[in-house]
mmCIF file of C-alpha atoms in Angstrom:
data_model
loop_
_atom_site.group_PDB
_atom_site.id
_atom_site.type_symbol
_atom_site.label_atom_id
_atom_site.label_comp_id
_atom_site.label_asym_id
_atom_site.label_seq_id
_atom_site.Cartn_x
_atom_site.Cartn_y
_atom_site.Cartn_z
ATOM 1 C CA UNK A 10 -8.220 -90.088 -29.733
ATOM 2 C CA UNK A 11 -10.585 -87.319 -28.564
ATOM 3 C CA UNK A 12 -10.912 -86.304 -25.287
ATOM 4 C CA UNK A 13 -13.652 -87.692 -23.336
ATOM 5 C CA UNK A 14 -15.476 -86.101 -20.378
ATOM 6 C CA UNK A 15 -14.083 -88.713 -17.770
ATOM 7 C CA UNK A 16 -10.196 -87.164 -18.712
ATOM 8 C CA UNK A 17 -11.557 -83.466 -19.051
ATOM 9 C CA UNK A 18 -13.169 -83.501 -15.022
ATOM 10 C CA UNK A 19 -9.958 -85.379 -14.278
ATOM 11 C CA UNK A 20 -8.200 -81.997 -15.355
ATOM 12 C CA UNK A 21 -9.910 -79.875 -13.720
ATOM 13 C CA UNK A 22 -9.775 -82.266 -10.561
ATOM 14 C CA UNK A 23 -5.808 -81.952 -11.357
ATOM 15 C CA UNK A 24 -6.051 -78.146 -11.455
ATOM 16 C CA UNK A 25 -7.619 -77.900 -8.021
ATOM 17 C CA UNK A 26 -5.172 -80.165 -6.704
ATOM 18 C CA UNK A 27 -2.395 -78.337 -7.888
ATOM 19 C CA UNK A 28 -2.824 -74.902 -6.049
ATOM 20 C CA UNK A 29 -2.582 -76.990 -3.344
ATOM 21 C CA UNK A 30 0.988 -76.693 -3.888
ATOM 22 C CA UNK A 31 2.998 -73.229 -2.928
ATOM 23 C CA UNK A 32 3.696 -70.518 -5.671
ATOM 24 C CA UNK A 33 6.993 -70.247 -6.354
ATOM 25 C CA UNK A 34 10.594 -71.363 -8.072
ATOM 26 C CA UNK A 35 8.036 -74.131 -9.567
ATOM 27 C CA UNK A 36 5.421 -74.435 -11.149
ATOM 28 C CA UNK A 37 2.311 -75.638 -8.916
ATOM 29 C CA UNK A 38 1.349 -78.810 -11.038
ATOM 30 C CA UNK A 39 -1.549 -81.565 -9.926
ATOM 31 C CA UNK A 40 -2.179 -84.981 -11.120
ATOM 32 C CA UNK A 41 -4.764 -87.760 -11.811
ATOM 33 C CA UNK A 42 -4.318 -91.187 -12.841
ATOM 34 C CA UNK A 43 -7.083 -92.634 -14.353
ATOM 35 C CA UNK A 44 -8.014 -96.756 -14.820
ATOM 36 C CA UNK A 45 -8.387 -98.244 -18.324
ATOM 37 C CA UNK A 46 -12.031 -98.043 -17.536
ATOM 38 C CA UNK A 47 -11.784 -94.563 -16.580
ATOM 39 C CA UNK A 48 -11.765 -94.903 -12.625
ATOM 40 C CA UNK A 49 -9.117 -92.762 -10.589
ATOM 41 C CA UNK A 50 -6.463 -94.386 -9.768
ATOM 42 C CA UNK A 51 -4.194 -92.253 -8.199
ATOM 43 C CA UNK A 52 -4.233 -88.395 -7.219
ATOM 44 C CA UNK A 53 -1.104 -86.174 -6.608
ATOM 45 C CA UNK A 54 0.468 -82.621 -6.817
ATOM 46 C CA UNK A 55 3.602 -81.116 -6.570
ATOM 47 C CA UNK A 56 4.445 -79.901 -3.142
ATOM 48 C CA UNK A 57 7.406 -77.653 -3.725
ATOM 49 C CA UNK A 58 11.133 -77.751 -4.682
ATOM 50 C CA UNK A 59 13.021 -80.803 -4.072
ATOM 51 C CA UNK A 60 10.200 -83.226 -3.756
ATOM 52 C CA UNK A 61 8.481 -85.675 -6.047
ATOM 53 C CA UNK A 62 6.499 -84.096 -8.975
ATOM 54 C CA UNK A 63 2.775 -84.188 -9.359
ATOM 55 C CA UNK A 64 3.244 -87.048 -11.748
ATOM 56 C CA UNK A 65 5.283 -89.377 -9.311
ATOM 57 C CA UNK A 66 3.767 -88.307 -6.176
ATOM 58 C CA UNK A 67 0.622 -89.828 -7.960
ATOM 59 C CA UNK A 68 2.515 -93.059 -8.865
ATOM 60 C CA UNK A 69 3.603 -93.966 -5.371
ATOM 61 C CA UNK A 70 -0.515 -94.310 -4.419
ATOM 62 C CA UNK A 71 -0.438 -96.772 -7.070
ATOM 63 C CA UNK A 72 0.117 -100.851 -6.484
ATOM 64 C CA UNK A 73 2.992 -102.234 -8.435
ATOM 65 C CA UNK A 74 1.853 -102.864 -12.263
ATOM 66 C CA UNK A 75 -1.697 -101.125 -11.707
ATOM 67 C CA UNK A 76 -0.634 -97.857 -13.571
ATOM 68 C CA UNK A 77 0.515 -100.247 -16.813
ATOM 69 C CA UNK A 78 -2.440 -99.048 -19.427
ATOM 70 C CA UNK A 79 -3.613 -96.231 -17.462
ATOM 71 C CA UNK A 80 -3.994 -92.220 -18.396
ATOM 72 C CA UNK A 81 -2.143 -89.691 -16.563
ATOM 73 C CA UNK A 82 -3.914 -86.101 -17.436
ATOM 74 C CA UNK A 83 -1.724 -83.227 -15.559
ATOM 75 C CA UNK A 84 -1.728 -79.854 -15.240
ATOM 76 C CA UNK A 85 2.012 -79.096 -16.726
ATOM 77 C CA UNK A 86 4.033 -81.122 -20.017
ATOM 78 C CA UNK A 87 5.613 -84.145 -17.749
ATOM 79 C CA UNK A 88 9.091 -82.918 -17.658
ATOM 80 C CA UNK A 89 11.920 -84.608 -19.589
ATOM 81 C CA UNK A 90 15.147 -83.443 -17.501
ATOM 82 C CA UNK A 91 16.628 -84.690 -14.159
ATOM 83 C CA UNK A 92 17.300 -82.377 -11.921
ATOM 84 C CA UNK A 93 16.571 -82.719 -7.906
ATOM 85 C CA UNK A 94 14.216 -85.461 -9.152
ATOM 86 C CA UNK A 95 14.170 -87.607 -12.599
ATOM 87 C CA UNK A 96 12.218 -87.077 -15.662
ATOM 88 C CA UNK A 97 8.524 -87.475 -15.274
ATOM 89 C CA UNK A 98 8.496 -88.793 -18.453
ATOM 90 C CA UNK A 99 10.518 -91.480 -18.260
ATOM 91 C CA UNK A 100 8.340 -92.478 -14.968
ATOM 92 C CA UNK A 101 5.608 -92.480 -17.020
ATOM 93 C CA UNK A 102 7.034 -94.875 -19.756
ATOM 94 C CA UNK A 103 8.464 -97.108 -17.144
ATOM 95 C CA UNK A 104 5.238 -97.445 -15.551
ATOM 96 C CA UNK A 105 3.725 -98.887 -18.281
ATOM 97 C CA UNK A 106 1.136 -95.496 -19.158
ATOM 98 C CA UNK A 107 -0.704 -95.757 -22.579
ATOM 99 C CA UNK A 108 -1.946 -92.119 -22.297
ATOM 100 C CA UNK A 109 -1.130 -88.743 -21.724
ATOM 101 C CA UNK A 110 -2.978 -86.016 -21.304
ATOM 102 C CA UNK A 111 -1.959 -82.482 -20.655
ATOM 103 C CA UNK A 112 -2.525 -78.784 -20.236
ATOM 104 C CA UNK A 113 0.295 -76.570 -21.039
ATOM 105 C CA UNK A 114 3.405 -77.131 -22.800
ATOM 106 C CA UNK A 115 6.817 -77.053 -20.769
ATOM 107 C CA UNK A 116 8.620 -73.732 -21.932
ATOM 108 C CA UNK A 117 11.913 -74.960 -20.190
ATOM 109 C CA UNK A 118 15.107 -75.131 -22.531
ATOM 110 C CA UNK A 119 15.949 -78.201 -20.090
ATOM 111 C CA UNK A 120 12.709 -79.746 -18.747
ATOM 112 C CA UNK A 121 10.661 -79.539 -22.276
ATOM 113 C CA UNK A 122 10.097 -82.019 -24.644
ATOM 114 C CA UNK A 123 8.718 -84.354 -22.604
ATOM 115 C CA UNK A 124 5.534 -85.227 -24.901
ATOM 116 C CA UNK A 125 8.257 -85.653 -27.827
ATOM 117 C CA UNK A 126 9.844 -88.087 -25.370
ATOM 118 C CA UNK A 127 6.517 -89.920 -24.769
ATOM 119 C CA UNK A 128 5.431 -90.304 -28.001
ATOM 120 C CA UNK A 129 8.848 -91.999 -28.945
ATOM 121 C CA UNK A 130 8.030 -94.742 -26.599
ATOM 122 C CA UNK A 131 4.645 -95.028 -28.121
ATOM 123 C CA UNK A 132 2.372 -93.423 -25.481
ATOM 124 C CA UNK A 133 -0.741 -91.331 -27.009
ATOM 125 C CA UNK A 134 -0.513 -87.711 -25.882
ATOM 126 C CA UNK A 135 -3.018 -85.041 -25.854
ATOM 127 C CA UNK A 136 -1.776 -81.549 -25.238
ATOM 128 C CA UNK A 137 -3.876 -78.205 -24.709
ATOM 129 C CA UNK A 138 -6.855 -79.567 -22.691
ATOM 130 C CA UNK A 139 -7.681 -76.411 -20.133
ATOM 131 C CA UNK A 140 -4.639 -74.496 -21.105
ATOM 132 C CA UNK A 141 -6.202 -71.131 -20.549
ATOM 133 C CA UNK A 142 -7.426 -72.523 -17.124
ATOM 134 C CA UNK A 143 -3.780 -73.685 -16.582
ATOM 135 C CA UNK A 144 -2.288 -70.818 -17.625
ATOM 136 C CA UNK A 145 -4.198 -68.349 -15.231
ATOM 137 C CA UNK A 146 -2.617 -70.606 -12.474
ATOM 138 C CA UNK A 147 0.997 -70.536 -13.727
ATOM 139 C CA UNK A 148 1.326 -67.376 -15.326
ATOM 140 C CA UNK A 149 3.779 -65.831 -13.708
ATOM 141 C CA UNK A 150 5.698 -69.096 -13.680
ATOM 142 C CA UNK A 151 5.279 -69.428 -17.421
ATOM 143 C CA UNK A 152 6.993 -65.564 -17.785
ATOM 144 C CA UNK A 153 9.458 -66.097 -15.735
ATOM 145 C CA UNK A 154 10.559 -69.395 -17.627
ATOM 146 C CA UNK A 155 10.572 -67.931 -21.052
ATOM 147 C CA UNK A 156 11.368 -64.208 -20.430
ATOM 148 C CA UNK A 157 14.181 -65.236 -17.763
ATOM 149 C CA UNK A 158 12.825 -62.615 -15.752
ATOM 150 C CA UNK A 159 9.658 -61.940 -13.155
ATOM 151 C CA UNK A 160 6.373 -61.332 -14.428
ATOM 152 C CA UNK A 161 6.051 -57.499 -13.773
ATOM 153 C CA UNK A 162 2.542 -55.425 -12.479
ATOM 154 C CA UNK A 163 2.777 -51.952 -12.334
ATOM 155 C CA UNK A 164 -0.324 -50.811 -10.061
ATOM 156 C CA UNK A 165 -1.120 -46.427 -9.740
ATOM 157 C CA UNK A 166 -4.316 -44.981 -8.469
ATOM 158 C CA UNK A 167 -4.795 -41.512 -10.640
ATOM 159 C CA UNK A 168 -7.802 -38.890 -10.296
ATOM 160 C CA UNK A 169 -9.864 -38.536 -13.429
ATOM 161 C CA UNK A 170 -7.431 -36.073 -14.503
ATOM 162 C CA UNK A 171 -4.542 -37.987 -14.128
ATOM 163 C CA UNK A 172 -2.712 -36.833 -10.643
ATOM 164 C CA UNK A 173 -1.238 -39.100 -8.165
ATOM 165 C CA UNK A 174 -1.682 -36.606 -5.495
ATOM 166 C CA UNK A 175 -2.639 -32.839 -4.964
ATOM 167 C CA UNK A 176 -0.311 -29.724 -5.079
ATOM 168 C CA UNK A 177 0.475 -30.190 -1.433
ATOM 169 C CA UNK A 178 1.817 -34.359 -2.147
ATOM 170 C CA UNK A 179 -1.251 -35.357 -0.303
ATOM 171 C CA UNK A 180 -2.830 -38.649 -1.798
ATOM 172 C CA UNK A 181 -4.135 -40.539 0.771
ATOM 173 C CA UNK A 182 -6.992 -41.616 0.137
ATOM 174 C CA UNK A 183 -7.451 -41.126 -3.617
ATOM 175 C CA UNK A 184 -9.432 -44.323 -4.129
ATOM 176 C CA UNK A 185 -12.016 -45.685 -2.201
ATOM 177 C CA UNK A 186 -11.858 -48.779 0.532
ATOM 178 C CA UNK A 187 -12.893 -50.956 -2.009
ATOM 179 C CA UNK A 188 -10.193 -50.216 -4.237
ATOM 180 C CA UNK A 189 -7.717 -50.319 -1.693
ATOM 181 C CA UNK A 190 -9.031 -53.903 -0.602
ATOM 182 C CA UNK A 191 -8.634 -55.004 -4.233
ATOM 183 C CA UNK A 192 -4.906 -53.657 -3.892
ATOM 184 C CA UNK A 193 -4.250 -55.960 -1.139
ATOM 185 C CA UNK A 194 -6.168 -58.781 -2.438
ATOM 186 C CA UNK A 195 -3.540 -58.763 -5.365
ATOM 187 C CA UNK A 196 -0.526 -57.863 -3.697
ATOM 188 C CA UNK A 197 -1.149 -61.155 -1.778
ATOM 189 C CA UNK A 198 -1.087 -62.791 -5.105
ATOM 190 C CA UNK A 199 2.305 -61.461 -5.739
ATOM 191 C CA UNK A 200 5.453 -62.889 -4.646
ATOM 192 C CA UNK A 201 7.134 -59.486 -4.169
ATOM 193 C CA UNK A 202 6.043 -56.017 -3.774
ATOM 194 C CA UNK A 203 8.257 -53.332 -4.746
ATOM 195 C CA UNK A 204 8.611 -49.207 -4.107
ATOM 196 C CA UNK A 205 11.734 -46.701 -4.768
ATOM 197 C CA UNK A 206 13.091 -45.148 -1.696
ATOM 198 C CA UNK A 207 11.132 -41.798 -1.980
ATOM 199 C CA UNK A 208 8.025 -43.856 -1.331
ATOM 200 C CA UNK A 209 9.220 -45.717 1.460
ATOM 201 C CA UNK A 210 10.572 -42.287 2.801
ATOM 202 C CA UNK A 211 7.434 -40.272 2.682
ATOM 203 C CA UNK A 212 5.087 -43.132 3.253
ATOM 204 C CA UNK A 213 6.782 -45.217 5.133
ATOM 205 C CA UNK A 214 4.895 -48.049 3.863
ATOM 206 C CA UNK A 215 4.195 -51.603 5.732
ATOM 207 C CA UNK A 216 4.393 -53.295 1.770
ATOM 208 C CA UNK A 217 2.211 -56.053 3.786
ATOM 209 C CA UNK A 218 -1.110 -57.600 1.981
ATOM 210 C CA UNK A 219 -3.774 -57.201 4.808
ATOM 211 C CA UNK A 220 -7.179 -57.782 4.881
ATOM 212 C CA UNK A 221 -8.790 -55.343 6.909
ATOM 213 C CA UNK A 222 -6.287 -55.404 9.913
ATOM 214 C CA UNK A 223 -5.489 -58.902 9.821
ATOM 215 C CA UNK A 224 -2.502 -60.104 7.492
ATOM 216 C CA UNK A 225 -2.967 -62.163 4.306
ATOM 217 C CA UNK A 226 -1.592 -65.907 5.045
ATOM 218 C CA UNK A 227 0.873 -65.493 1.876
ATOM 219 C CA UNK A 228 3.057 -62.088 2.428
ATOM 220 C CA UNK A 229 4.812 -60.620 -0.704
ATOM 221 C CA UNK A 230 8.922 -59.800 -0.412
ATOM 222 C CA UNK A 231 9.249 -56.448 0.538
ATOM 223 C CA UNK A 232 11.648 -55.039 -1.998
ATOM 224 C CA UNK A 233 12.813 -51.199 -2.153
ATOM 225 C CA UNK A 234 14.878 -49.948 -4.902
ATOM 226 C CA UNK A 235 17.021 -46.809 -5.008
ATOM 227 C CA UNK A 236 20.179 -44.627 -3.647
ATOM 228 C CA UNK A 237 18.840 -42.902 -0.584
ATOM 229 C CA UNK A 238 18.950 -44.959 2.810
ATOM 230 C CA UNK A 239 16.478 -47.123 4.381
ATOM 231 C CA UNK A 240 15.904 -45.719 7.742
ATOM 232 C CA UNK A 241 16.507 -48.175 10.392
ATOM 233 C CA UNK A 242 13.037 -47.568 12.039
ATOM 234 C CA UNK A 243 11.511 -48.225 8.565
ATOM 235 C CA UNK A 244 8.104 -50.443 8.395
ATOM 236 C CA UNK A 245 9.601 -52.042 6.196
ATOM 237 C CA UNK A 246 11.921 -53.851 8.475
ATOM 238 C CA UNK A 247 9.234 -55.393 10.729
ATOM 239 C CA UNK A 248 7.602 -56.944 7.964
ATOM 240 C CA UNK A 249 6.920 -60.645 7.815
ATOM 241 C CA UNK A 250 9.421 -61.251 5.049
ATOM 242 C CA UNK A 251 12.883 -59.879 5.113
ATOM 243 C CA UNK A 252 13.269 -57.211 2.839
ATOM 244 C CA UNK A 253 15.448 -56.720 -0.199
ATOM 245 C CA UNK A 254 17.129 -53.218 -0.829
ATOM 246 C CA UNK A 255 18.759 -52.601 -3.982
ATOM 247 C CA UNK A 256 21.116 -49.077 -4.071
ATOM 248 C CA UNK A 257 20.481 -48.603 -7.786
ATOM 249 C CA UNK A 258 18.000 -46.746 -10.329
ATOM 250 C CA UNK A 259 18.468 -49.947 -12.477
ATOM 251 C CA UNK A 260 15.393 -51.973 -13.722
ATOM 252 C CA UNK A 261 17.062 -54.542 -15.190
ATOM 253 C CA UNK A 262 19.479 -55.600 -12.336
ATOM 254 C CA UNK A 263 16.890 -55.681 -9.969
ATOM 255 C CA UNK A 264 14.966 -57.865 -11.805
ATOM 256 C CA UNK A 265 17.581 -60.545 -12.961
ATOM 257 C CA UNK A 266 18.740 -60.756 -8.802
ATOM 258 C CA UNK A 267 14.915 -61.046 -8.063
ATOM 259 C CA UNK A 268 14.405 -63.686 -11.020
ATOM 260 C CA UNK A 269 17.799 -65.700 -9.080
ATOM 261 C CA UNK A 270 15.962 -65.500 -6.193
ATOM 262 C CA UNK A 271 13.361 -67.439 -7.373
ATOM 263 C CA UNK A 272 10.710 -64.392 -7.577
ATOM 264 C CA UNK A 273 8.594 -65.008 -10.376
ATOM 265 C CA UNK A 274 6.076 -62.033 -9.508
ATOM 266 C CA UNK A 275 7.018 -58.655 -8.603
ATOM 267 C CA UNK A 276 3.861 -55.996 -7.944
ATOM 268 C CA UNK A 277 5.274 -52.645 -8.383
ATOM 269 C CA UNK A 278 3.573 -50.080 -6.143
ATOM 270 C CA UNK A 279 6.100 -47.038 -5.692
ATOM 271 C CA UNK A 280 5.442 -44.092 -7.277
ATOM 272 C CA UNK A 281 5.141 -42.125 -10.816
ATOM 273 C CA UNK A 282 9.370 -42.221 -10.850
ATOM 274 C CA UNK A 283 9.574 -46.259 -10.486
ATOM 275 C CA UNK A 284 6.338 -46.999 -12.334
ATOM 276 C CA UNK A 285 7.810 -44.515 -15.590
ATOM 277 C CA UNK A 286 11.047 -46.108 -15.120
ATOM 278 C CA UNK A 287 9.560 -49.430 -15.161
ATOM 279 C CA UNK A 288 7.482 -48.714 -18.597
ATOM 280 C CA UNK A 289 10.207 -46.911 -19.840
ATOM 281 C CA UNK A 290 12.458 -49.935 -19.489
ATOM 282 C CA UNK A 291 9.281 -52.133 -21.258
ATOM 283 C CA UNK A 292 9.785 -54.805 -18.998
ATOM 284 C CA UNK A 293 6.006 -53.951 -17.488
ATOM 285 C CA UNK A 294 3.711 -57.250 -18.434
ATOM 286 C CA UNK A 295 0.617 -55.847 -16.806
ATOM 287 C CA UNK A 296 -0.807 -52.665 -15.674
ATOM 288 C CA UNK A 297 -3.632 -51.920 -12.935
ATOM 289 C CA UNK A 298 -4.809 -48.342 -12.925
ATOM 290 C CA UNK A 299 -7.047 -46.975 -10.065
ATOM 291 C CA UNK A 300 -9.330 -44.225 -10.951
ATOM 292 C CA UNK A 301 -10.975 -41.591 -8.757
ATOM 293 C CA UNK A 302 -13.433 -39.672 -9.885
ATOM 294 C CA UNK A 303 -12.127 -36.398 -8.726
ATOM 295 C CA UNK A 304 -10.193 -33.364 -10.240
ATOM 296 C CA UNK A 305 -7.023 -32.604 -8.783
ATOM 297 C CA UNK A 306 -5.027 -30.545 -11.221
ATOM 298 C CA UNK A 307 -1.551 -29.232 -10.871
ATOM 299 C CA UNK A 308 1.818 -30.943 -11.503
ATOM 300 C CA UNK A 309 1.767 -33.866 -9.777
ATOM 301 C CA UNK A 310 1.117 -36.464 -12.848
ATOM 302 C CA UNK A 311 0.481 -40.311 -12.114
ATOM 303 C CA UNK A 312 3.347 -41.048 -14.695
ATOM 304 C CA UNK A 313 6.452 -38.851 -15.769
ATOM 305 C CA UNK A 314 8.724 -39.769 -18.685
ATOM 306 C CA UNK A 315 8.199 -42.865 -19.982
ATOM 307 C CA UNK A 316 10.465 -42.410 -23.643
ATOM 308 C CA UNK A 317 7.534 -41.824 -25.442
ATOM 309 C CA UNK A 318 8.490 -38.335 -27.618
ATOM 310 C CA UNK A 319 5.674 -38.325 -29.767
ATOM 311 C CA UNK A 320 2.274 -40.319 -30.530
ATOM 312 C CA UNK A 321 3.553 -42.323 -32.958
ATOM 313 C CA UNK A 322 5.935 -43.585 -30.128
ATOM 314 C CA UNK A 323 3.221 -43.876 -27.585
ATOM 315 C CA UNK A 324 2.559 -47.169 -25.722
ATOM 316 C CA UNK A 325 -0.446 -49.209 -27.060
ATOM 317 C CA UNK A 326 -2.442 -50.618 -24.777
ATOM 318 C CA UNK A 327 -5.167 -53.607 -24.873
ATOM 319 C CA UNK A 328 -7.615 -53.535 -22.064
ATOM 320 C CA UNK A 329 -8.359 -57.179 -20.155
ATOM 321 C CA UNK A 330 -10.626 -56.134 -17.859
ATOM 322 C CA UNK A 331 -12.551 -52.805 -16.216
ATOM 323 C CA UNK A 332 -14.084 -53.440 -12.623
ATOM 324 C CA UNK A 333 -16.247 -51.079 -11.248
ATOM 325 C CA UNK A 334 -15.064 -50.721 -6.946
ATOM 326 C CA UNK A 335 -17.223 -48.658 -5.243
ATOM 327 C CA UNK A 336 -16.990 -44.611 -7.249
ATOM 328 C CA UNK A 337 -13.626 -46.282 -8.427
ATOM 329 C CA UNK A 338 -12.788 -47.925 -11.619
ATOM 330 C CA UNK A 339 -10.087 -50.276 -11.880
ATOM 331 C CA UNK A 340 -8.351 -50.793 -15.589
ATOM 332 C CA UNK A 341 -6.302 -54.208 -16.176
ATOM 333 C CA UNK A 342 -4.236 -53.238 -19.111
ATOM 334 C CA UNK A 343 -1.104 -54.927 -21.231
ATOM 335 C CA UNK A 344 1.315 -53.798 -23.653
ATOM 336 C CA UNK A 345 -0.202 -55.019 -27.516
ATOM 337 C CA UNK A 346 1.604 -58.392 -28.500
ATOM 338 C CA UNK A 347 3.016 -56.344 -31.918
ATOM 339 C CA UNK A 348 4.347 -53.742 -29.350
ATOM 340 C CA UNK A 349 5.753 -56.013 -26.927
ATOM 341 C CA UNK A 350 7.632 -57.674 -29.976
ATOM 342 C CA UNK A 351 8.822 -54.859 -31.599
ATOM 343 C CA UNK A 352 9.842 -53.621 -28.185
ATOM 344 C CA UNK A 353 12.073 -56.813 -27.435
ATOM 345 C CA UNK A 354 12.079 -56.688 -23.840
ATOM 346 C CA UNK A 355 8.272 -57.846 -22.543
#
C-alpha cells in the first residue's frame, strides 16, 4: 500500500519529536501512532539510554486494545533485540499493529531485522519514507553503528594560498567573525572536539562552543591527543566537560576508546599535524575548510603529509556544500564513495 499524506506528516511530526531526545550512545528516534481512520493516537520519542523506546513510550499513551489495527510510522527500523529494554518489534506485534511505517533501516548486527520480524507476523511495512530527512538527524549515529567508530570532521581555516598561519605562527584571526561563529555553531553539534597537544600548548584553547560570550547549552568533550603534557593551568581543564587526554600519536586508538565511550562525533580542530594525520589514517568522513582571502606565503601549509606521493595517489574529493561567511568561504567536502572503498577505512 502507498503511502498516504496522513502517514507522511505523521513522519515528519515523528522527526520533530525525536530531536527532542539527547544525541548520543542512541539514536534520537520519535513516534506516532495513527487510528485506522488516520487520527493520532499516540505520540512518543526516545528519551535516552535505558528508557522505553520511541515506539513503546508511544504505546503506554494508548488504552488497552486501542493500538490493535493501528499504524506506527517512526523515525528508526523498530528494533528486533532486547537489550536494557525488549524488542520494539515484538511490542508492536503484541499490540495488535497492522502497519508499519518507517524511515531508515537499523544498521545494528543485533537490533536489525526488525521489519523482517514484522512482516513474519503479517504486519504491512513501509520502509524509506523521509530517509534523507532521517538520516541528516542520525548521521553520526548511523557511522558510528556501521563503521564501529565516530563519525570524524576535520575543520582548517587556510588563506587563499593555502597557510594556516604567517612566518611568525601568527593566525589569529585568519577568518572572519562570521566564520568563526559558524565554527562554534558546529562544534556544538559535535559530541567531542579534539586538538594535539601543540595546539593546546600554543593556544591554549577553551575547546568550548560559545555563542558570542555565552556558552552553547550542548558542550562538546574536550579531547587532546599527543605525548607532551597538559599543563595543569590548561583551559582545557575548566571546561564544562571533563576532558580526555590520550599520550599517543595514534588515530586509531583514540578513536575506538572514544567510540567505547559512546562518542559518536568527534570535530577535529588541532592543527595541520593532527588534521594530516587524521587524512592520512582515512578515517576523515567530512571536511570543512575556511578560506581567507589573503596571501600569506611561506612554510607554514594548512596540511603536511598526508601519504599522498603522487597525483595519481591524491585524495578525491566531492564538494556538498560552499557557503559564502562574510569575505570567507566555507567548503563542506567528503572523501568520493569509490575512494572511501578502495581506501577500506572511511
Amino acid at each position: 500500500m502507498a503511502v498516504g499524506t496522513i502517514e507522511h506528516l505523521a513522519m515528519l511530526r515523528a522527526l520533530e519529536l525525536a530531536r527532542r531526545g539527547p544525541a548520543g550512545i542512541n539514536p534520537q528516534v520519535g513516534a506516532v501512532f495513527l487510528s485506522p481512520e488516520g487520527e493520532v493516537l499516540a505520540e512518543g520519542w526516545h528519551r535516552g539510554a535505558g528508557t522505553p523506546h520511541a515506539e513503546i513510550d508511544a504505546l503506554v499513551r494508548i488504552a488497552p486494545d486501542a493500538a490493535h489495527g493501528s499504524t506506527a510510522v517512526v523515525t528508526l527500523e523498530p528494533c528486533n533485540h532486547r537489550g536494557r529494554t525488549g524488542p520494539c518489534a515484538q511490542a508492536l506485534i503484541d499490540a495488535g499493529v497492522a502497519r508499519v511505517v518507517y524511515a531508515l533501516d537499523d544498521p545494528g548486527e543485533l537490533s536489525g531485522g526488525g521489519a523482517d520480524r514484522l512482516r513474519a507476523a503479517g504486519v504491512d511495512v513501509v520502509a524509506g519514507l523521509a530517509a534523507d530527512e532521517a538520516a541528516l538527524l542520525v548521521g553520526p549515529w548511523l557511522t558510528a553503528t556501521r563503521l564501529g567508530r565516530p563519525e570524524v570532521t576535520v575543520k582548517w581555516a587556510q588563506s587563499l594560498d593555502g597557510r594556516a598561519a604567517a612566518h611568525d605562527g601568527s593566525s589569529k584571526w585568519l577568518t572572519g567573525p562570521e566564520a568563526r561563529a559558524d565554527v562554534h555553531r558546529r562544534r556544538a553539534e559535535a559530541a567531542a572536539i579534539l586538538v594535539g597537544t601543540g595546539t593546546l600548548l600554543a593556544d591554549d584553547p577553551s575547546l568550548t562552543a560559545r555563542r558570542g560570550e555565552v556558552l552553547y547549552e550542548h558542550q562538546p568533550m574536550p579531547v587532546v591527543m599527543g605525548h607532551r603534557p597538559v599543563p595543569s593551568d590548561a583551559a582545557v581543564w575548566r571546561h564544562p566537560v571533563s576532558p580526555a587526554i590520550y599520550a599517543t600519536h595514534d588515530v586509531s586508538a583514540v578513536l575506538t576508546d572514544l567510540h567505547d565511550r559512546g562518542v559518536h562525533s568527534v570535530f577535529v580542530e588541532g592543527g595541520p599535524t593532527v588534521a594530516s594525520a587524521f587524512l592520512a589514517a582515512g578515517v576523515v568522513d567530512r571536511m570543512l575548510v575556511y578560506i581567507a582571502p589573503l596571501l600569506v606565503g611561506g612554510s607554514r601549509m594548512a596540511l603536511t603529509d598526508i601519504g599522498v606521493g603522487s597525483l595519481a595517489q591524491a585524495q578525491r574529493l566531492t564538494v556538498r556544500e560552499r557557503v559564502v561567511l562574510g569575505d570567507d568561504m566555507l567548503w563542506v567536502a567528503q572523501r568520493d564513495v569509490g575512494a572511501q572503498h578502495e581506501g577500506g577505512s572511511s
